[in-house]
PDB file of C-alpha atoms and ligand atoms in Angstrom:
ATOM      1  CA  UNK A 310     -13.469  -6.109  12.632  1.00 83.00           C
ATOM      2  CA  UNK A 311     -12.702  -5.016   9.119  1.00 91.00           C
ATOM      3  CA  UNK A 312     -14.076  -7.130   6.301  1.00 92.00           C
ATOM      4  CA  UNK A 313     -11.807  -8.598   3.651  1.00 95.00           C
ATOM      5  CA  UNK A 314     -12.026  -8.436  -0.115  1.00 96.00           C
ATOM      6  CA  UNK A 315     -10.377 -10.647  -2.729  1.00 97.00           C
ATOM      7  CA  UNK A 316      -7.168  -9.304  -4.219  1.00 98.00           C
ATOM      8  CA  UNK A 317      -8.185  -9.919  -7.816  1.00 98.00           C
ATOM      9  CA  UNK A 318      -7.574 -13.555  -8.722  1.00 98.00           C
ATOM     10  CA  UNK A 319      -4.478 -13.958  -6.575  1.00 98.00           C
ATOM     11  CA  UNK A 320      -6.329 -16.140  -4.067  1.00 98.00           C
ATOM     12  CA  UNK A 321      -5.414 -13.699  -1.291  1.00 98.00           C
ATOM     13  CA  UNK A 322      -8.046 -11.895   0.762  1.00 98.00           C
ATOM     14  CA  UNK A 323      -6.973  -8.505   2.059  1.00 98.00           C
ATOM     15  CA  UNK A 324      -8.497  -6.325   4.760  1.00 97.00           C
ATOM     16  CA  UNK A 325     -10.233  -3.311   3.251  1.00 97.00           C
ATOM     17  CA  UNK A 326      -7.784  -1.068   5.102  1.00 97.00           C
ATOM     18  CA  UNK A 327      -4.093  -1.861   4.918  1.00 98.00           C
ATOM     19  CA  UNK A 328      -1.304  -0.259   6.923  1.00 98.00           C
ATOM     20  CA  UNK A 329       1.190   1.915   5.052  1.00 98.00           C
ATOM     21  CA  UNK A 330       4.606   2.070   6.681  1.00 98.00           C
ATOM     22  CA  UNK A 331       6.512   4.971   5.154  1.00 97.00           C
ATOM     23  CA  UNK A 332       6.337   6.686   8.554  1.00 97.00           C
ATOM     24  CA  UNK A 333       7.854   3.672  10.332  1.00 97.00           C
ATOM     25  CA  UNK A 334      11.087   4.080   8.406  1.00 96.00           C
ATOM     26  CA  UNK A 335      11.550   7.531   6.989  1.00 94.00           C
ATOM     27  CA  UNK A 336      10.803  11.162   7.800  1.00 93.00           C
ATOM     28  CA  UNK A 337      13.054  12.854   5.255  1.00 89.00           C
ATOM     29  CA  UNK A 338      11.895  13.876   1.772  1.00 88.00           C
ATOM     30  CA  UNK A 339       8.236  13.061   2.487  1.00 91.00           C
ATOM     31  CA  UNK A 340       5.210  15.167   1.592  1.00 89.00           C
ATOM     32  CA  UNK A 341       3.093  14.938   4.734  1.00 92.00           C
ATOM     33  CA  UNK A 342       1.561  18.190   6.017  1.00 92.00           C
ATOM     34  CA  UNK A 343       3.152  17.861   9.480  1.00 90.00           C
ATOM     35  CA  UNK A 344       6.626  16.865  10.680  1.00 92.00           C
ATOM     36  CA  UNK A 345       6.666  13.693  12.764  1.00 93.00           C
ATOM     37  CA  UNK A 346       8.903  11.536  14.925  1.00 94.00           C
ATOM     38  CA  UNK A 347       9.444   7.966  13.721  1.00 96.00           C
ATOM     39  CA  UNK A 348       7.806   5.645  16.303  1.00 97.00           C
ATOM     40  CA  UNK A 349      10.159   3.614  18.487  1.00 97.00           C
ATOM     41  CA  UNK A 350       9.918  -0.191  18.587  1.00 97.00           C
ATOM     42  CA  UNK A 351       7.444  -0.221  21.470  1.00 98.00           C
ATOM     43  CA  UNK A 352       5.117   2.248  19.751  1.00 98.00           C
ATOM     44  CA  UNK A 353       5.421   0.471  16.406  1.00 98.00           C
ATOM     45  CA  UNK A 354       4.729  -2.936  17.990  1.00 98.00           C
ATOM     46  CA  UNK A 355       1.625  -1.520  19.727  1.00 98.00           C
ATOM     47  CA  UNK A 356       0.394  -0.034  16.433  1.00 98.00           C
ATOM     48  CA  UNK A 357       0.842  -3.368  14.646  1.00 98.00           C
ATOM     49  CA  UNK A 358      -0.928  -5.229  17.465  1.00 98.00           C
ATOM     50  CA  UNK A 359      -3.841  -2.797  17.317  1.00 97.00           C
ATOM     51  CA  UNK A 360      -4.050  -3.096  13.532  1.00 97.00           C
ATOM     52  CA  UNK A 361      -4.056  -6.897  13.726  1.00 97.00           C
ATOM     53  CA  UNK A 362      -6.649  -6.854  16.490  1.00 96.00           C
ATOM     54  CA  UNK A 363      -8.917  -4.688  14.317  1.00 95.00           C
ATOM     55  CA  UNK A 364      -8.699  -7.150  11.416  1.00 95.00           C
ATOM     56  CA  UNK A 365      -5.965  -5.521   9.316  1.00 97.00           C
ATOM     57  CA  UNK A 366      -3.910  -8.216   7.576  1.00 98.00           C
ATOM     58  CA  UNK A 367      -2.125  -6.171   4.907  1.00 98.00           C
ATOM     59  CA  UNK A 368       1.060  -4.148   5.345  1.00 98.00           C
ATOM     60  CA  UNK A 369       2.616  -2.039   2.635  1.00 98.00           C
ATOM     61  CA  UNK A 370       6.341  -1.324   2.697  1.00 98.00           C
ATOM     62  CA  UNK A 371       9.206  -0.709   0.265  1.00 98.00           C
ATOM     63  CA  UNK A 372      12.997  -0.538   0.136  1.00 98.00           C
ATOM     64  CA  UNK A 373      12.449   3.203  -0.451  1.00 97.00           C
ATOM     65  CA  UNK A 374      10.816   3.656   2.978  1.00 97.00           C
ATOM     66  CA  UNK A 375      14.057   3.978   4.928  1.00 95.00           C
ATOM     67  CA  UNK A 376      14.452   1.047   7.331  1.00 96.00           C
ATOM     68  CA  UNK A 377      10.734   0.119   7.239  1.00 97.00           C
ATOM     69  CA  UNK A 378      11.351  -3.393   5.837  1.00 98.00           C
ATOM     70  CA  UNK A 379      14.115  -4.141   8.317  1.00 98.00           C
ATOM     71  CA  UNK A 380      11.988  -2.992  11.242  1.00 98.00           C
ATOM     72  CA  UNK A 381       8.989  -5.025  10.079  1.00 98.00           C
ATOM     73  CA  UNK A 382      11.198  -8.112   9.780  1.00 98.00           C
ATOM     74  CA  UNK A 383      11.981  -7.799  13.499  1.00 98.00           C
ATOM     75  CA  UNK A 384       8.589  -6.507  14.685  1.00 98.00           C
ATOM     76  CA  UNK A 385       6.650  -9.298  12.945  1.00 98.00           C
ATOM     77  CA  UNK A 386       8.829 -12.138  14.240  1.00 96.00           C
ATOM     78  CA  UNK A 387       6.574 -15.021  15.261  1.00 95.00           C
ATOM     79  CA  UNK A 388       3.528 -13.523  13.538  1.00 96.00           C
ATOM     80  CA  UNK A 389       4.672 -13.351   9.919  1.00 95.00           C
ATOM     81  CA  UNK A 390       1.942 -15.764   8.833  1.00 95.00           C
ATOM     82  CA  UNK A 391      -0.764 -13.458  10.208  1.00 97.00           C
ATOM     83  CA  UNK A 392       0.139 -10.828   7.638  1.00 98.00           C
ATOM     84  CA  UNK A 393       0.229 -10.262   3.898  1.00 98.00           C
ATOM     85  CA  UNK A 394       3.177  -8.042   3.018  1.00 98.00           C
ATOM     86  CA  UNK A 395       3.372  -5.884  -0.067  1.00 98.00           C
ATOM     87  CA  UNK A 396       6.790  -4.502  -0.947  1.00 98.00           C
ATOM     88  CA  UNK A 397       8.343  -2.953  -4.043  1.00 98.00           C
ATOM     89  CA  UNK A 398      11.295  -2.873  -6.409  1.00 98.00           C
ATOM     90  CA  UNK A 399      12.859  -0.123  -8.493  1.00 98.00           C
ATOM     91  CA  UNK A 400      13.343   2.659  -5.936  1.00 97.00           C
ATOM     92  CA  UNK A 401      15.880   2.852  -3.135  1.00 97.00           C
ATOM     93  CA  UNK A 402      16.426   5.720  -0.719  1.00 95.00           C
ATOM     94  CA  UNK A 403      20.147   6.320  -0.367  1.00 93.00           C
ATOM     95  CA  UNK A 404      21.710   9.204   1.590  1.00 91.00           C
ATOM     96  CA  UNK A 405      18.429  11.100   1.571  1.00 89.00           C
ATOM     97  CA  UNK A 406      17.865  10.674  -2.175  1.00 92.00           C
ATOM     98  CA  UNK A 407      15.629   8.410  -4.269  1.00 94.00           C
ATOM     99  CA  UNK A 408      17.620   6.240  -6.667  1.00 97.00           C
ATOM    100  CA  UNK A 409      15.767   4.314  -9.381  1.00 97.00           C
ATOM    101  CA  UNK A 410      16.902   1.114 -11.072  1.00 98.00           C
ATOM    102  CA  UNK A 411      14.405  -1.052 -12.931  1.00 98.00           C
ATOM    103  CA  UNK A 412      16.855  -3.527 -14.484  1.00 98.00           C
ATOM    104  CA  UNK A 413      16.122  -7.271 -14.180  1.00 98.00           C
ATOM    105  CA  UNK A 414      19.405  -7.767 -12.265  1.00 98.00           C
ATOM    106  CA  UNK A 415      18.584  -5.082  -9.732  1.00 98.00           C
ATOM    107  CA  UNK A 416      15.026  -6.388  -9.465  1.00 98.00           C
ATOM    108  CA  UNK A 417      16.293  -9.827  -8.495  1.00 98.00           C
ATOM    109  CA  UNK A 418      18.777  -8.527  -5.937  1.00 98.00           C
ATOM    110  CA  UNK A 419      16.158  -6.160  -4.514  1.00 98.00           C
ATOM    111  CA  UNK A 420      13.722  -9.041  -3.980  1.00 98.00           C
ATOM    112  CA  UNK A 421      16.473 -11.142  -2.346  1.00 98.00           C
ATOM    113  CA  UNK A 422      17.278  -8.220  -0.026  1.00 98.00           C
ATOM    114  CA  UNK A 423      13.591  -7.719   0.845  1.00 98.00           C
ATOM    115  CA  UNK A 424      13.224 -11.431   1.643  1.00 98.00           C
ATOM    116  CA  UNK A 425      16.196 -11.178   3.992  1.00 98.00           C
ATOM    117  CA  UNK A 426      15.150  -7.895   5.632  1.00 98.00           C
ATOM    118  CA  UNK A 427      11.555  -9.067   6.066  1.00 98.00           C
ATOM    119  CA  UNK A 428      12.796 -12.418   7.355  1.00 97.00           C
ATOM    120  CA  UNK A 429      10.453 -14.187   4.927  1.00 97.00           C
ATOM    121  CA  UNK A 430      10.570 -17.194   2.631  1.00 96.00           C
ATOM    122  CA  UNK A 431       8.069 -15.639   0.238  1.00 98.00           C
ATOM    123  CA  UNK A 432       6.860 -12.099  -0.450  1.00 98.00           C
ATOM    124  CA  UNK A 433       3.083 -11.889  -0.828  1.00 98.00           C
ATOM    125  CA  UNK A 434       2.964  -8.946  -3.242  1.00 98.00           C
ATOM    126  CA  UNK A 435       5.817  -7.182  -5.051  1.00 98.00           C
ATOM    127  CA  UNK A 436       5.098  -4.052  -7.085  1.00 98.00           C
ATOM    128  CA  UNK A 437       7.303  -1.957  -9.335  1.00 98.00           C
ATOM    129  CA  UNK A 438       7.782   1.394  -7.582  1.00 98.00           C
ATOM    130  CA  UNK A 439       7.285   3.756 -10.494  1.00 98.00           C
ATOM    131  CA  UNK A 440       9.219   6.996 -10.912  1.00 97.00           C
ATOM    132  CA  UNK A 441       6.338   8.331 -13.034  1.00 97.00           C
ATOM    133  CA  UNK A 442       7.429   6.823 -16.365  1.00 98.00           C
ATOM    134  CA  UNK A 443       5.035   3.895 -16.020  1.00 98.00           C
ATOM    135  CA  UNK A 444       4.743   2.906 -19.661  1.00 98.00           C
ATOM    136  CA  UNK A 445       8.453   3.229 -20.446  1.00 97.00           C
ATOM    137  CA  UNK A 446       9.323   1.040 -17.465  1.00 97.00           C
ATOM    138  CA  UNK A 447       6.839  -1.642 -18.518  1.00 97.00           C
ATOM    139  CA  UNK A 448       7.828  -1.540 -22.180  1.00 96.00           C
ATOM    140  CA  UNK A 449      11.610  -1.204 -21.956  1.00 94.00           C
ATOM    141  CA  UNK A 450      13.077  -2.454 -18.713  1.00 94.00           C
ATOM    142  CA  UNK A 451      11.962  -6.078 -18.315  1.00 96.00           C
ATOM    143  CA  UNK A 452      11.176  -5.438 -14.639  1.00 98.00           C
ATOM    144  CA  UNK A 453       7.844  -7.228 -14.669  1.00 98.00           C
ATOM    145  CA  UNK A 454       9.354 -10.220 -16.506  1.00 97.00           C
ATOM    146  CA  UNK A 455      11.995 -10.448 -13.799  1.00 98.00           C
ATOM    147  CA  UNK A 456       9.243 -10.411 -11.162  1.00 98.00           C
ATOM    148  CA  UNK A 457       7.322 -13.070 -13.116  1.00 98.00           C
ATOM    149  CA  UNK A 458      10.414 -15.323 -13.011  1.00 98.00           C
ATOM    150  CA  UNK A 459      10.735 -14.821  -9.257  1.00 98.00           C
ATOM    151  CA  UNK A 460       7.047 -15.678  -8.936  1.00 98.00           C
ATOM    152  CA  UNK A 461       7.631 -18.912 -10.881  1.00 98.00           C
ATOM    153  CA  UNK A 462      10.482 -19.709  -8.490  1.00 98.00           C
ATOM    154  CA  UNK A 463       8.036 -19.371  -5.582  1.00 98.00           C
ATOM    155  CA  UNK A 464       9.660 -16.272  -4.063  1.00 98.00           C
ATOM    156  CA  UNK A 465       6.656 -14.015  -4.749  1.00 98.00           C
ATOM    157  CA  UNK A 466       2.918 -14.759  -4.764  1.00 98.00           C
ATOM    158  CA  UNK A 467       1.593 -11.783  -6.775  1.00 98.00           C
ATOM    159  CA  UNK A 468       3.226  -9.100  -8.924  1.00 98.00           C
ATOM    160  CA  UNK A 469       2.251  -5.722 -10.309  1.00 98.00           C
ATOM    161  CA  UNK A 470       3.038  -2.032 -10.235  1.00 98.00           C
ATOM    162  CA  UNK A 471       2.383   1.086  -8.220  1.00 98.00           C
ATOM    163  CA  UNK A 472       1.605   3.496 -11.047  1.00 98.00           C
ATOM    164  CA  UNK A 473       1.216   7.238 -11.499  1.00 98.00           C
ATOM    165  CA  UNK A 474      -0.634   7.486 -14.833  1.00 98.00           C
ATOM    166  CA  UNK A 475      -3.864   6.072 -16.255  1.00 98.00           C
ATOM    167  CA  UNK A 476      -2.131   4.617 -19.328  1.00 98.00           C
ATOM    168  CA  UNK A 477       0.513   3.016 -17.111  1.00 98.00           C
ATOM    169  CA  UNK A 478      -2.087   1.701 -14.711  1.00 98.00           C
ATOM    170  CA  UNK A 479      -4.024   0.064 -17.533  1.00 98.00           C
ATOM    171  CA  UNK A 480      -0.864  -1.508 -18.989  1.00 98.00           C
ATOM    172  CA  UNK A 481       0.227  -2.747 -15.565  1.00 98.00           C
ATOM    173  CA  UNK A 482      -3.242  -4.233 -15.024  1.00 98.00           C
ATOM    174  CA  UNK A 483      -2.969  -6.096 -18.336  1.00 98.00           C
ATOM    175  CA  UNK A 484       0.439  -7.515 -17.476  1.00 97.00           C
ATOM    176  CA  UNK A 485       0.354  -8.079 -13.721  1.00 98.00           C
ATOM    177  CA  UNK A 486      -1.879  -9.356 -10.915  1.00 98.00           C
ATOM    178  CA  UNK A 487      -2.215  -6.161  -8.860  1.00 98.00           C
ATOM    179  CA  UNK A 488      -2.075  -2.402  -9.426  1.00 98.00           C
ATOM    180  CA  UNK A 489      -1.617   0.291  -6.781  1.00 98.00           C
ATOM    181  CA  UNK A 490      -3.180   3.621  -7.760  1.00 98.00           C
ATOM    182  CA  UNK A 491      -3.816   7.019  -6.180  1.00 98.00           C
ATOM    183  CA  UNK A 492      -7.442   7.890  -5.438  1.00 98.00           C
ATOM    184  CA  UNK A 493      -8.568  10.567  -3.019  1.00 97.00           C
ATOM    185  CA  UNK A 494     -10.865  13.593  -2.768  1.00 95.00           C
ATOM    186  CA  UNK A 495      -8.285  15.732  -4.592  1.00 93.00           C
ATOM    187  CA  UNK A 496      -7.324  13.184  -7.267  1.00 96.00           C
ATOM    188  CA  UNK A 497      -9.861  11.006  -9.075  1.00 96.00           C
ATOM    189  CA  UNK A 498      -8.178  10.638 -12.478  1.00 96.00           C
ATOM    190  CA  UNK A 499      -7.189   6.990 -12.082  1.00 97.00           C
ATOM    191  CA  UNK A 500     -10.698   5.533 -11.564  1.00 97.00           C
ATOM    192  CA  UNK A 501     -10.640   3.992 -15.089  1.00 98.00           C
ATOM    193  CA  UNK A 502      -7.818   1.738 -13.884  1.00 98.00           C
ATOM    194  CA  UNK A 503     -10.019   0.426 -11.051  1.00 98.00           C
ATOM    195  CA  UNK A 504     -12.838  -0.119 -13.583  1.00 98.00           C
ATOM    196  CA  UNK A 505     -10.518  -2.128 -15.830  1.00 98.00           C
ATOM    197  CA  UNK A 506      -9.203  -4.177 -12.919  1.00 98.00           C
ATOM    198  CA  UNK A 507     -12.706  -4.993 -11.773  1.00 98.00           C
ATOM    199  CA  UNK A 508     -13.641  -6.211 -15.250  1.00 98.00           C
ATOM    200  CA  UNK A 509     -10.503  -8.328 -15.583  1.00 98.00           C
ATOM    201  CA  UNK A 510     -10.097  -9.759 -12.085  1.00 98.00           C
ATOM    202  CA  UNK A 511      -7.003  -7.756 -11.085  1.00 98.00           C
ATOM    203  CA  UNK A 512      -6.333  -6.572  -7.540  1.00 98.00           C
ATOM    204  CA  UNK A 513      -6.557  -2.837  -6.784  1.00 98.00           C
ATOM    205  CA  UNK A 514      -4.715  -1.230  -3.886  1.00 98.00           C
ATOM    206  CA  UNK A 515      -5.339   2.460  -3.217  1.00 98.00           C
ATOM    207  CA  UNK A 516      -2.442   4.646  -2.036  1.00 98.00           C
ATOM    208  CA  UNK A 517      -2.799   8.175  -0.606  1.00 97.00           C
ATOM    209  CA  UNK A 518      -6.529   7.652   0.087  1.00 97.00           C
ATOM    210  CA  UNK A 519      -6.360  10.691   2.416  1.00 96.00           C
ATOM    211  CA  UNK A 520      -4.100  12.638   0.022  1.00 95.00           C
ATOM    212  CA  UNK A 521      -1.185  11.962   2.406  1.00 94.00           C
ATOM    213  CA  UNK A 522      -3.136  13.816   5.114  1.00 94.00           C
ATOM    214  CA  UNK A 523      -3.818  16.888   2.971  1.00 92.00           C
ATOM    215  CA  UNK A 524      -7.482  15.875   2.504  1.00 91.00           C
ATOM    216  CA  UNK A 525      -7.909  16.365   6.261  1.00 89.00           C
ATOM    217  CA  UNK A 526      -5.780  19.470   6.692  1.00 86.00           C
ATOM    218  CA  UNK A 527      -7.446  21.170   3.682  1.00 83.00           C
ATOM    219  CA  UNK A 528     -11.022  20.502   4.897  1.00 77.00           C
ATOM    220  CA  UNK A 529     -12.580  23.671   6.291  1.00 60.00           C
ATOM    221  CA  UNK A 530     -13.042  23.212  10.073  1.00 64.00           C
ATOM    222  CA  UNK A 531     -16.383  24.264  11.493  1.00 58.00           C
ATOM    223  CA  UNK A 532     -18.070  24.350   8.087  1.00 54.00           C
ATOM    224  CA  UNK A 533     -21.282  22.418   8.685  1.00 51.00           C
ATOM    225  CA  UNK A 534     -21.703  21.733   4.971  1.00 49.00           C
ATOM    226  CA  UNK A 535     -18.352  19.951   5.020  1.00 55.00           C
ATOM    227  CA  UNK A 536     -18.535  16.222   5.788  1.00 78.00           C
ATOM    228  CA  UNK A 537     -15.823  14.374   7.657  1.00 89.00           C
ATOM    229  CA  UNK A 538     -13.113  14.078   4.989  1.00 94.00           C
ATOM    230  CA  UNK A 539     -11.991  10.648   6.230  1.00 94.00           C
ATOM    231  CA  UNK A 540     -15.499   9.237   5.971  1.00 93.00           C
ATOM    232  CA  UNK A 541     -16.074  10.992   2.650  1.00 93.00           C
ATOM    233  CA  UNK A 542     -12.844   9.524   1.255  1.00 95.00           C
ATOM    234  CA  UNK A 543     -13.643   5.950   2.266  1.00 95.00           C
ATOM    235  CA  UNK A 544     -17.284   6.168   1.174  1.00 94.00           C
ATOM    236  CA  UNK A 545     -16.097   7.256  -2.265  1.00 95.00           C
ATOM    237  CA  UNK A 546     -13.356   4.625  -2.575  1.00 96.00           C
ATOM    238  CA  UNK A 547     -15.130   1.571  -1.160  1.00 95.00           C
ATOM    239  CA  UNK A 548     -18.254   2.185  -3.233  1.00 94.00           C
ATOM    240  CA  UNK A 549     -16.134   0.837  -6.100  1.00 96.00           C
ATOM    241  CA  UNK A 550     -16.423  -2.957  -5.992  1.00 95.00           C
ATOM    242  CA  UNK A 551     -13.090  -3.335  -7.779  1.00 96.00           C
ATOM    243  CA  UNK A 552     -11.117  -1.799  -4.885  1.00 97.00           C
ATOM    244  CA  UNK A 553      -9.465  -4.492  -2.788  1.00 98.00           C
ATOM    245  CA  UNK A 554      -7.902  -2.336  -0.063  1.00 98.00           C
ATOM    246  CA  UNK A 555      -6.917   1.230   0.780  1.00 98.00           C
ATOM    247  CA  UNK A 556      -3.433   1.448   2.275  1.00 98.00           C
ATOM    248  CA  UNK A 557      -3.493   4.225   4.867  1.00 97.00           C
ATOM    249  CA  UNK A 558      -0.238   5.445   6.326  1.00 96.00           C
ATOM    250  CA  UNK A 559      -0.841   6.280   9.968  1.00 96.00           C
ATOM    251  CA  UNK A 560       1.376   6.003  13.032  1.00 97.00           C
ATOM    252  CA  UNK A 561      -1.339   7.321  15.355  1.00 97.00           C
ATOM    253  CA  UNK A 562      -3.450   4.606  17.067  1.00 98.00           C
ATOM    254  CA  UNK A 563      -6.406   6.993  17.452  1.00 97.00           C
ATOM    255  CA  UNK A 564      -6.346   7.777  13.758  1.00 97.00           C
ATOM    256  CA  UNK A 565      -6.166   4.053  12.980  1.00 97.00           C
ATOM    257  CA  UNK A 566      -9.326   3.438  15.015  1.00 96.00           C
ATOM    258  CA  UNK A 567     -11.052   6.502  13.555  1.00 95.00           C
ATOM    259  CA  UNK A 568     -10.264   5.277  10.051  1.00 96.00           C
ATOM    260  CA  UNK A 569     -11.748   1.863  10.784  1.00 94.00           C
ATOM    261  CA  UNK A 570     -14.895   3.464  12.234  1.00 92.00           C
ATOM    262  CA  UNK A 571     -15.160   5.739   9.208  1.00 91.00           C
ATOM    263  CA  UNK A 572     -15.314   2.641   6.990  1.00 87.00           C
ATOM    264  CA  UNK A 573     -18.362   1.443   8.947  1.00 75.00           C
ATOM    265  CA  UNK A 574     -21.235   2.958   7.001  1.00 74.00           C
ATOM    266  CA  UNK A 575     -19.814   1.874   3.638  1.00 76.00           C
ATOM    267  CA  UNK A 576     -18.629  -1.578   4.566  1.00 77.00           C
ATOM    268  CA  UNK A 577     -21.418  -2.636   6.959  1.00 69.00           C
ATOM    269  CA  UNK A 578     -18.836  -3.315   9.626  1.00 61.00           C
ATOM    270  CA  UNK A 579     -21.449  -4.559  12.037  1.00 49.00           C
ATOM    271  CA  UNK A 580     -23.008  -6.996   9.585  1.00 44.00           C
ATOM    272  CA  UNK A 581     -21.983 -10.608  10.319  1.00 42.00           C
ATOM    273  CA  UNK A 582     -22.273 -11.400   6.620  1.00 41.00           C
ATOM    274  CA  UNK A 583     -19.224  -9.276   5.811  1.00 43.00           C
ATOM    275  CA  UNK A 584     -17.163 -10.020   8.874  1.00 40.00           C
ATOM    276  CA  UNK A 585     -14.437 -12.654   8.626  1.00 40.00           C
TER     277      UNK A 585
HETATM  278  N1  LIG B 401       3.962   3.107  -4.206  1.00 56.86           N
HETATM  279  C1  LIG B 401       4.007   4.406  -4.104  1.00 56.86           C
HETATM  280  O1  LIG B 401       4.491   5.082  -5.003  1.00 56.86           O
HETATM  281  C2  LIG B 401       3.416   5.004  -2.882  1.00 56.86           C
HETATM  282  C3  LIG B 401       3.410   6.372  -2.756  1.00 56.86           C
HETATM  283  C4  LIG B 401       2.838   6.877  -1.638  1.00 56.86           C
HETATM  284  C5  LIG B 401       2.306   6.042  -0.695  1.00 56.86           C
HETATM  285  N2  LIG B 401       2.342   4.699  -0.828  1.00 56.86           N
HETATM  286  C6  LIG B 401       1.788   3.782   0.191  1.00 56.86           C
HETATM  287  O2  LIG B 401       0.514   4.216   0.545  1.00 56.86           O
HETATM  288  C7  LIG B 401       0.488   4.496   1.940  1.00 56.86           C
HETATM  289  C8  LIG B 401      -0.437   5.637   2.198  1.00 56.86           C
HETATM  290  O3  LIG B 401      -0.010   6.818   1.566  1.00 56.86           O
HETATM  291  P1  LIG B 401       0.413   8.082   2.391  1.00 56.86           P
HETATM  292  O4  LIG B 401       0.970   7.670   3.707  1.00 56.86           O
HETATM  293  O5  LIG B 401       1.235   8.935   1.505  1.00 56.86           O
HETATM  294  O6  LIG B 401      -0.968   8.871   2.552  1.00 56.86           O
HETATM  295  P2  LIG B 401      -2.381   8.678   3.279  1.00 56.86           P
HETATM  296  O7  LIG B 401      -2.598   7.318   3.771  1.00 56.86           O
HETATM  297  O8  LIG B 401      -3.371   9.298   2.366  1.00 56.86           O
HETATM  298  O9  LIG B 401      -2.223   9.700   4.518  1.00 56.86           O
HETATM  299  C9  LIG B 401      -1.394   9.451   5.592  1.00 56.86           C
HETATM  300  C10 LIG B 401      -1.339  10.725   6.404  1.00 56.86           C
HETATM  301  O10 LIG B 401      -2.653  11.029   6.880  1.00 56.86           O
HETATM  302  C11 LIG B 401      -2.654  11.137   8.293  1.00 56.86           C
HETATM  303  N3  LIG B 401      -3.867  10.478   8.797  1.00 56.86           N
HETATM  304  C12 LIG B 401      -4.248   9.197   8.625  1.00 56.86           C
HETATM  305  N4  LIG B 401      -5.447   8.972   9.214  1.00 56.86           N
HETATM  306  C13 LIG B 401      -5.815  10.137   9.781  1.00 56.86           C
HETATM  307  C14 LIG B 401      -6.944  10.554  10.548  1.00 56.86           C
HETATM  308  N5  LIG B 401      -7.932   9.731  10.855  1.00 56.86           N
HETATM  309  N6  LIG B 401      -6.993  11.854  10.970  1.00 56.86           N
HETATM  310  C15 LIG B 401      -5.991  12.717  10.694  1.00 56.86           C
HETATM  311  N7  LIG B 401      -4.896  12.388   9.963  1.00 56.86           N
HETATM  312  C16 LIG B 401      -4.805  11.108   9.514  1.00 56.86           C
HETATM  313  C17 LIG B 401      -1.407  10.427   8.766  1.00 56.86           C
HETATM  314  O11 LIG B 401      -0.932  11.051   9.939  1.00 56.86           O
HETATM  315  P3  LIG B 401      -0.858  10.246  11.330  1.00 56.86           P
HETATM  316  O12 LIG B 401       0.318   9.333  11.210  1.00 56.86           O
HETATM  317  O13 LIG B 401      -0.698  11.324  12.320  1.00 56.86           O
HETATM  318  O14 LIG B 401      -2.154   9.511  11.460  1.00 56.86           O
HETATM  319  C18 LIG B 401      -0.442  10.584   7.607  1.00 56.86           C
HETATM  320  O15 LIG B 401       0.339  11.744   7.744  1.00 56.86           O
HETATM  321  C19 LIG B 401       1.950   4.788   2.309  1.00 56.86           C
HETATM  322  O16 LIG B 401       2.199   4.617   3.689  1.00 56.86           O
HETATM  323  C20 LIG B 401       2.630   3.777   1.456  1.00 56.86           C
HETATM  324  O17 LIG B 401       2.571   2.500   2.092  1.00 56.86           O
HETATM  325  C21 LIG B 401       2.873   4.173  -1.921  1.00 56.86           C
END
């Protein structure tokens, strides 16, 4: 079973691996190394059951991930309370194109739509889905204030931003509860954001921990000096005590199990002390 870590000071405890669900809802305009077929309901339900059985309690989705939210709403019927769901605002995927809108009005309607699609009374985590202009969004659009109002109304438990820059990540950490940053073997620039979050009690979610699969594809096969890239990635990320969870986007049950095993040496998976 995977251990859990606190999500900053939100009061929520998240499994150290979360399940990313881009591939449950969308296979157009994505940057994965291989083409893939979107799993059908039976396959998706089996993946979710396996994840839950292995101690995963965190699912990451977004309106921009095709019909991921809608599918999760149906697939998690009767087990919604077993999961913490993170979704986003600001990006929609319409007719094969990303469309960004960070206005307070759109933010509110996006959250209402996510509540309906996810068949939920409250969203556990809602993040601004940055288009790359992290600081401008935080300074000019009022998106986070709109999320803060929705939090006050009890529709959201924790708010924050999925950022793409260090300056934006730091600003989001100052203003919100949770930040989602990229950290993998090919990209280590955003570690200062995790440092800041650790010092200030903010939750840190890692996206693209395997560089969207490129960390594995790029590793030289048969090179004995080359460690397992999955294990290397998780050892690096989980050594940071500020990291709450790494959201890994797999639709392959074997990969899910391999990822959990690869966390073992770093997270003392077999130690009772860390097992919830
Ligand atoms: N907020 C944002 O702006 C943002 C951006 C990107 C991602 N995200 C979130 O973060 C999640 C993760 O990011 P990501 O999906 O881009 O990248 P990722 O988790 O780094 O990599 C996922 C890719 O790696 C492959 N993979 C996973 N485990 C593997 C293993 N053990 N062996 C071989 N291949 C493996 C997966 O293929 P298989 O399916 O075949 O396992 C998939 O193609 C997303 O699902 C999403 O929830 C958020």
